[in-house]
Tab-separated table of C-alpha atoms in Angstrom:
chain	number	residue	atom	x	y	z
K	19	UNK	CA	-80.352	-26.922	18.793
K	20	UNK	CA	-76.555	-27.656	17.746
K	21	UNK	CA	-75.501	-28.047	14.618
K	22	UNK	CA	-73.041	-31.233	16.100
K	23	UNK	CA	-75.510	-34.188	16.856
K	24	UNK	CA	-75.176	-35.989	20.186
K	25	UNK	CA	-75.860	-40.140	20.014
K	26	UNK	CA	-75.926	-42.641	16.776
K	27	UNK	CA	-78.010	-41.038	14.347
K	28	UNK	CA	-76.434	-42.709	11.479
K	29	UNK	CA	-78.429	-45.970	11.542
K	30	UNK	CA	-81.821	-44.114	10.859
K	31	UNK	CA	-83.323	-43.994	7.799
K	32	UNK	CA	-85.539	-41.548	7.004
K	33	UNK	CA	-88.410	-41.304	4.872
K	34	UNK	CA	-90.066	-37.869	3.959
K	35	UNK	CA	-93.923	-37.434	4.405
K	36	UNK	CA	-96.303	-34.636	3.473
K	37	UNK	CA	-93.514	-33.334	0.692
K	38	UNK	CA	-96.190	-30.970	-1.244
K	39	UNK	CA	-96.351	-28.892	2.414
K	40	UNK	CA	-96.197	-24.860	0.913
K	41	UNK	CA	-96.674	-21.796	1.985
K	42	UNK	CA	-99.676	-19.781	1.169
K	43	UNK	CA	-101.989	-16.978	2.019
K	44	UNK	CA	-105.013	-18.019	4.287
K	45	UNK	CA	-107.606	-15.556	5.447
K	46	UNK	CA	-107.487	-14.500	9.020
K	47	UNK	CA	-111.164	-16.152	10.404
K	48	UNK	CA	-110.162	-19.402	8.670
K	49	UNK	CA	-111.653	-21.933	10.692
K	50	UNK	CA	-109.852	-24.391	13.528
K	51	UNK	CA	-109.859	-28.129	14.019
K	52	UNK	CA	-110.399	-28.746	17.365
K	53	UNK	CA	-107.432	-26.701	18.756
K	54	UNK	CA	-106.831	-26.241	23.042
K	55	UNK	CA	-109.021	-22.467	24.404
K	56	UNK	CA	-106.515	-19.403	23.372
K	57	UNK	CA	-106.014	-18.019	26.319
K	58	UNK	CA	-105.748	-13.441	27.005
K	59	UNK	CA	-102.971	-14.443	29.318
K	60	UNK	CA	-100.866	-16.492	27.033
K	61	UNK	CA	-101.338	-13.579	24.309
K	62	UNK	CA	-100.235	-10.753	26.735
K	63	UNK	CA	-97.520	-13.380	27.860
K	64	UNK	CA	-95.938	-13.038	24.374
K	65	UNK	CA	-96.235	-9.548	23.532
K	66	UNK	CA	-94.315	-8.633	27.223
K	67	UNK	CA	-91.857	-11.223	26.537
K	68	UNK	CA	-90.828	-8.716	23.952
K	69	UNK	CA	-91.373	-5.427	26.221
K	70	UNK	CA	-94.783	-5.166	24.658
K	71	UNK	CA	-94.341	-5.407	20.983
K	72	UNK	CA	-95.417	-7.857	18.386
K	73	UNK	CA	-91.716	-9.147	16.858
K	74	UNK	CA	-92.396	-10.051	13.622
K	75	UNK	CA	-89.123	-11.964	13.661
K	76	UNK	CA	-90.612	-14.190	16.015
K	77	UNK	CA	-93.822	-14.576	14.756
K	78	UNK	CA	-94.066	-18.126	12.442
K	79	UNK	CA	-97.324	-18.922	10.238
K	80	UNK	CA	-99.262	-20.949	11.400
K	81	UNK	CA	-100.367	-25.228	10.764
K	82	UNK	CA	-103.499	-25.289	8.834
K	83	UNK	CA	-104.216	-28.455	7.353
K	84	UNK	CA	-105.771	-28.843	4.197
K	85	UNK	CA	-108.836	-32.187	3.288
K	86	UNK	CA	-109.108	-33.817	0.047
K	87	UNK	CA	-111.657	-31.838	-0.869
K	88	UNK	CA	-109.942	-28.576	-0.675
K	89	UNK	CA	-111.472	-27.660	2.606
K	90	UNK	CA	-108.799	-26.088	5.452
K	91	UNK	CA	-108.594	-26.153	8.971
K	92	UNK	CA	-105.901	-24.866	11.090
K	93	UNK	CA	-104.443	-27.054	13.228
K	94	UNK	CA	-101.405	-25.335	15.200
K	95	UNK	CA	-101.237	-22.041	15.926
K	96	UNK	CA	-104.282	-20.210	16.756
K	97	UNK	CA	-102.070	-17.848	19.117
K	98	UNK	CA	-100.445	-16.852	16.327
K	99	UNK	CA	-103.445	-16.000	14.272
K	100	UNK	CA	-104.738	-13.706	17.240
K	101	UNK	CA	-101.190	-12.154	17.267
K	102	UNK	CA	-101.322	-11.614	13.647
K	103	UNK	CA	-104.990	-10.208	14.063
K	104	UNK	CA	-103.630	-7.740	16.622
K	105	UNK	CA	-101.358	-6.720	15.390
K	106	UNK	CA	-103.058	-6.190	11.562
K	107	UNK	CA	-106.450	-5.426	11.992
K	108	UNK	CA	-107.197	-4.235	8.590
K	109	UNK	CA	-105.401	-7.567	7.062
K	110	UNK	CA	-107.833	-10.316	5.720
K	111	UNK	CA	-104.982	-12.841	5.240
K	112	UNK	CA	-102.354	-14.039	6.959
K	113	UNK	CA	-99.628	-16.669	5.847
K	114	UNK	CA	-99.807	-20.651	6.653
K	115	UNK	CA	-98.198	-23.571	5.955
K	116	UNK	CA	-100.105	-25.675	4.143
K	117	UNK	CA	-100.281	-29.393	5.026
K	118	UNK	CA	-102.571	-32.151	2.969
K	119	UNK	CA	-103.656	-34.200	5.038
K	120	UNK	CA	-105.811	-37.517	3.416
K	121	UNK	CA	-108.735	-37.161	6.606
K	122	UNK	CA	-109.767	-35.383	9.648
K	123	UNK	CA	-108.375	-38.364	11.680
K	124	UNK	CA	-104.574	-37.403	10.022
K	125	UNK	CA	-105.336	-33.690	11.329
K	126	UNK	CA	-105.968	-35.318	14.917
K	127	UNK	CA	-102.499	-37.461	14.475
K	128	UNK	CA	-100.607	-34.272	13.700
K	129	UNK	CA	-102.007	-31.971	16.629
K	130	UNK	CA	-100.942	-35.335	18.684
K	131	UNK	CA	-97.468	-35.272	17.159
K	132	UNK	CA	-96.411	-30.939	17.340
K	133	UNK	CA	-98.247	-31.087	20.518
K	134	UNK	CA	-96.548	-33.673	22.304
K	135	UNK	CA	-94.337	-36.094	20.636
K	136	UNK	CA	-92.745	-33.868	18.412
K	137	UNK	CA	-92.014	-31.147	20.355
K	138	UNK	CA	-88.969	-31.101	22.931
K	139	UNK	CA	-89.089	-28.484	25.759
K	140	UNK	CA	-86.970	-26.260	27.026
K	141	UNK	CA	-84.508	-27.179	29.816
K	142	UNK	CA	-83.823	-24.443	32.483
K	143	UNK	CA	-80.395	-24.436	31.979
K	144	UNK	CA	-81.201	-23.869	28.175
K	145	UNK	CA	-83.399	-20.943	28.515
K	146	UNK	CA	-80.959	-19.632	31.716
K	147	UNK	CA	-78.252	-19.364	29.525
K	148	UNK	CA	-79.567	-17.524	26.342
K	149	UNK	CA	-81.178	-15.180	29.468
K	150	UNK	CA	-77.749	-14.446	30.321
K	151	UNK	CA	-76.512	-13.643	26.632
K	152	UNK	CA	-79.630	-11.790	26.068
K	153	UNK	CA	-78.631	-9.454	29.072
K	154	UNK	CA	-81.326	-10.105	31.210
K	155	UNK	CA	-79.971	-8.608	34.264
K	156	UNK	CA	-81.148	-11.155	37.547
K	157	UNK	CA	-79.443	-14.123	35.356
K	158	UNK	CA	-76.190	-11.832	34.758
K	159	UNK	CA	-76.241	-11.874	38.450
K	160	UNK	CA	-76.819	-15.106	38.944
K	161	UNK	CA	-74.156	-16.105	36.376
K	162	UNK	CA	-71.822	-13.238	38.682
K	163	UNK	CA	-72.699	-15.751	41.757
K	164	UNK	CA	-71.805	-18.786	39.626
K	165	UNK	CA	-67.901	-17.673	38.266
K	166	UNK	CA	-67.353	-16.635	42.143
K	167	UNK	CA	-68.113	-19.989	43.327
K	168	UNK	CA	-66.644	-21.404	39.748
K	169	UNK	CA	-69.284	-23.652	38.415
K	170	UNK	CA	-70.944	-23.046	35.230
K	171	UNK	CA	-74.410	-23.297	32.886
K	172	UNK	CA	-74.042	-24.745	29.881
K	173	UNK	CA	-75.790	-26.187	26.862
K	174	UNK	CA	-74.571	-29.390	27.003
K	175	UNK	CA	-72.813	-28.910	23.603
K	176	UNK	CA	-69.241	-27.913	24.509
K	177	UNK	CA	-69.847	-25.120	21.434
K	178	UNK	CA	-68.226	-22.045	21.773
K	179	UNK	CA	-69.780	-19.295	23.840
K	180	UNK	CA	-72.352	-22.156	25.040
K	181	UNK	CA	-71.714	-21.865	28.768
K	182	UNK	CA	-71.915	-19.469	31.115
K	183	UNK	CA	-70.549	-18.305	34.779
K	184	UNK	CA	-66.758	-19.797	35.008
K	185	UNK	CA	-66.240	-21.516	32.007
K	186	UNK	CA	-63.278	-23.864	33.558
K	187	UNK	CA	-65.680	-25.285	36.353
K	188	UNK	CA	-67.979	-28.556	36.548
K	189	UNK	CA	-71.600	-27.963	35.433
K	190	UNK	CA	-74.408	-27.597	37.841
K	191	UNK	CA	-77.911	-27.240	37.912
K	192	UNK	CA	-79.113	-23.682	37.645
K	193	UNK	CA	-82.074	-24.134	39.003
K	194	UNK	CA	-80.267	-26.393	42.042
K	195	UNK	CA	-77.876	-23.392	42.453
K	196	UNK	CA	-80.109	-20.967	42.279
K	197	UNK	CA	-81.868	-22.644	45.149
K	198	UNK	CA	-79.227	-22.949	47.604
K	199	UNK	CA	-77.915	-19.411	47.395
K	200	UNK	CA	-81.282	-18.925	48.617
K	201	UNK	CA	-81.239	-20.923	51.026
K	202	UNK	CA	-78.324	-20.132	52.127
K	203	UNK	CA	-76.004	-17.380	50.971
K	204	UNK	CA	-72.617	-16.862	48.287
K	205	UNK	CA	-70.183	-17.579	50.691
K	206	UNK	CA	-71.559	-20.478	51.631
K	207	UNK	CA	-72.212	-22.110	48.327
K	208	UNK	CA	-68.806	-21.234	47.396
K	209	UNK	CA	-67.116	-23.118	50.500
K	210	UNK	CA	-69.542	-25.980	49.352
K	211	UNK	CA	-68.660	-25.700	45.987
K	212	UNK	CA	-64.731	-25.231	46.843
K	213	UNK	CA	-65.185	-28.784	49.449
K	214	UNK	CA	-67.011	-30.522	46.656
K	215	UNK	CA	-64.433	-29.990	43.564
K	216	UNK	CA	-61.439	-30.701	46.056
K	217	UNK	CA	-62.889	-33.831	47.038
K	218	UNK	CA	-63.733	-34.899	43.233
K	219	UNK	CA	-61.668	-32.766	41.409
K	220	UNK	CA	-62.323	-35.094	38.031
K	221	UNK	CA	-66.139	-35.157	37.988
K	222	UNK	CA	-67.303	-32.519	35.170
K	223	UNK	CA	-70.617	-32.017	37.408
K	224	UNK	CA	-71.531	-30.740	41.323
K	225	UNK	CA	-74.856	-32.629	42.645
K	226	UNK	CA	-77.062	-30.307	43.337
K	227	UNK	CA	-78.333	-31.832	46.717
K	228	UNK	CA	-75.046	-32.991	48.550
K	229	UNK	CA	-73.708	-28.704	47.618
K	230	UNK	CA	-76.965	-27.243	49.272
K	231	UNK	CA	-76.818	-29.676	52.349
K	232	UNK	CA	-73.178	-28.143	52.801
K	233	UNK	CA	-74.219	-25.397	52.091
K	234	UNK	CA	-76.554	-24.995	54.911
K	235	UNK	CA	-73.766	-26.454	57.208
K	236	UNK	CA	-70.945	-23.572	56.309
K	237	UNK	CA	-73.225	-20.649	56.669
K	238	UNK	CA	-74.518	-22.012	59.919
K	239	UNK	CA	-72.012	-23.651	61.627
K	240	UNK	CA	-68.686	-22.701	62.621
K	241	UNK	CA	-66.839	-25.768	60.852
K	242	UNK	CA	-64.576	-23.443	58.351
K	243	UNK	CA	-63.262	-21.070	61.168
K	244	UNK	CA	-63.058	-23.727	63.864
K	245	UNK	CA	-62.837	-27.021	62.614
K	246	UNK	CA	-62.075	-27.199	59.035
K	247	UNK	CA	-59.320	-29.758	58.947
K	248	UNK	CA	-61.493	-32.132	60.956
K	249	UNK	CA	-64.230	-31.347	58.478
K	250	UNK	CA	-61.921	-32.026	55.323
K	251	UNK	CA	-61.104	-35.526	57.069
K	252	UNK	CA	-64.078	-36.409	57.666
K	253	UNK	CA	-65.523	-35.677	54.111
K	254	UNK	CA	-62.429	-37.630	53.197
K	255	UNK	CA	-63.019	-40.284	55.199
K	256	UNK	CA	-66.733	-40.346	53.764
K	257	UNK	CA	-65.500	-40.215	49.611
K	258	UNK	CA	-63.749	-43.258	50.652
K	259	UNK	CA	-66.438	-45.375	52.106
K	260	UNK	CA	-69.206	-44.214	49.293
K	261	UNK	CA	-67.338	-42.727	46.541
K	262	UNK	CA	-69.400	-40.754	44.113
K	263	UNK	CA	-71.442	-37.428	44.699
K	264	UNK	CA	-74.141	-39.231	44.756
K	265	UNK	CA	-72.886	-41.688	47.265
K	266	UNK	CA	-72.218	-39.896	49.817
K	267	UNK	CA	-75.543	-37.488	49.282
K	268	UNK	CA	-77.817	-40.683	49.712
K	269	UNK	CA	-75.651	-41.363	52.879
K	270	UNK	CA	-76.039	-37.988	54.996
K	271	UNK	CA	-79.921	-37.941	53.591
K	272	UNK	CA	-80.182	-41.346	55.009
K	273	UNK	CA	-78.787	-40.660	58.286
K	274	UNK	CA	-80.858	-36.911	58.149
K	275	UNK	CA	-84.126	-38.390	58.128
K	276	UNK	CA	-84.130	-38.618	54.485
K	277	UNK	CA	-87.167	-36.951	53.443
K	278	UNK	CA	-87.709	-36.049	50.324
K	279	UNK	CA	-89.534	-32.625	49.828
K	280	UNK	CA	-86.262	-31.781	53.011
K	281	UNK	CA	-83.405	-32.589	51.163
K	282	UNK	CA	-80.949	-30.306	51.980
K	283	UNK	CA	-82.031	-30.248	55.356
K	284	UNK	CA	-81.741	-34.011	55.922
K	285	UNK	CA	-78.313	-34.096	54.177
K	286	UNK	CA	-77.203	-30.882	56.335
K	287	UNK	CA	-78.426	-32.856	59.684
K	288	UNK	CA	-77.092	-36.486	58.208
K	289	UNK	CA	-73.798	-34.686	57.983
K	290	UNK	CA	-73.257	-33.128	61.187
K	291	UNK	CA	-74.605	-36.458	63.275
K	292	UNK	CA	-71.894	-38.716	60.959
K	293	UNK	CA	-69.534	-35.806	61.564
K	294	UNK	CA	-69.823	-35.638	65.170
K	295	UNK	CA	-69.409	-39.887	65.151
K	296	UNK	CA	-66.603	-39.742	63.056
K	297	UNK	CA	-64.596	-37.319	65.682
K	298	UNK	CA	-66.301	-37.899	68.408
K	299	UNK	CA	-64.435	-41.523	67.831
K	300	UNK	CA	-61.815	-40.136	66.309
K	301	UNK	CA	-60.425	-38.295	69.642
K	302	UNK	CA	-60.647	-34.879	67.247
K	303	UNK	CA	-63.365	-33.858	69.704
K	304	UNK	CA	-65.472	-34.591	72.819
K	305	UNK	CA	-68.854	-35.160	72.671
K	306	UNK	CA	-69.106	-31.732	75.510
K	307	UNK	CA	-67.130	-30.094	73.005
K	308	UNK	CA	-68.883	-31.137	69.479
K	309	UNK	CA	-72.694	-29.868	71.183
K	310	UNK	CA	-71.229	-26.834	72.319
K	311	UNK	CA	-70.595	-25.819	68.834
K	312	UNK	CA	-73.067	-27.682	66.808
K	313	UNK	CA	-75.553	-29.137	68.325
K	314	UNK	CA	-78.314	-26.777	68.164
K	315	UNK	CA	-78.056	-26.560	64.975
K	316	UNK	CA	-78.607	-30.143	64.695
K	317	UNK	CA	-81.809	-29.606	66.682
K	318	UNK	CA	-83.120	-26.596	64.944
K	319	UNK	CA	-82.711	-28.483	61.984
K	320	UNK	CA	-84.452	-31.255	63.725
K	321	UNK	CA	-87.697	-28.880	63.902
K	322	UNK	CA	-87.710	-27.837	60.090
K	323	UNK	CA	-88.434	-31.525	59.708
K	324	UNK	CA	-92.067	-32.934	59.854
K	325	UNK	CA	-92.465	-34.677	62.930
């Protein structure tokens, strides 16, 4: 998380609870309080994530509740306990954070808080940025593709070093970007990105639905080689009519069949159908000429949609 707070937090009054929380060593076999399954697959994943090692630098003490009677129960960290036992088979004790509680009901409330309401999962973009910074080869390759497409992925904090790809370009969702590359090609996504940025030069983000749809058009039709000016004029007309990236994408998607599980296909199909109507009405192309260059791909897109 960033040192700067995004949003208004200054008007929130915070009172401290559980100020008696402390660190202590507890028996490795301390009983758990109604925890989830401890799964070998999860344990193997933790070890694999660090190249087969137990990383003491990342391991955090489990949370242990202490009742008024003195009884203690581990309520969060059974996987961490299992890793400790595996890494230190001769140790009878392990560090833990002790949280005094008034009853077992409070243990359950703490369990829900730590595992549901008080935990924020990492977003795909956040994971990706740190994969790049950590030297992950696949992530670094995607970062290169981002640079080629004049796009970036960031943590959203605007802090120095928190963005990868082309730091001067607009932001994009890394999952949508990788899907666009997989569906089409780097060159096609590059063309789609350039078009979107030319049309919406002031936008700080590029919508992945429009990016994916246009990339398909660039990949499978000759709009750049044969009719680049016509296509650019058409898209400017759509921008003038629908204004935003989202509205243009929605317009194309509706025209193309509007099926949520086939967004990119629908946008590509809708783009070409509207391009046909516009180019023939404006006498840029005859219907025969349009069908010669684009008709087969429109039919191909139709076959990819459920009937």
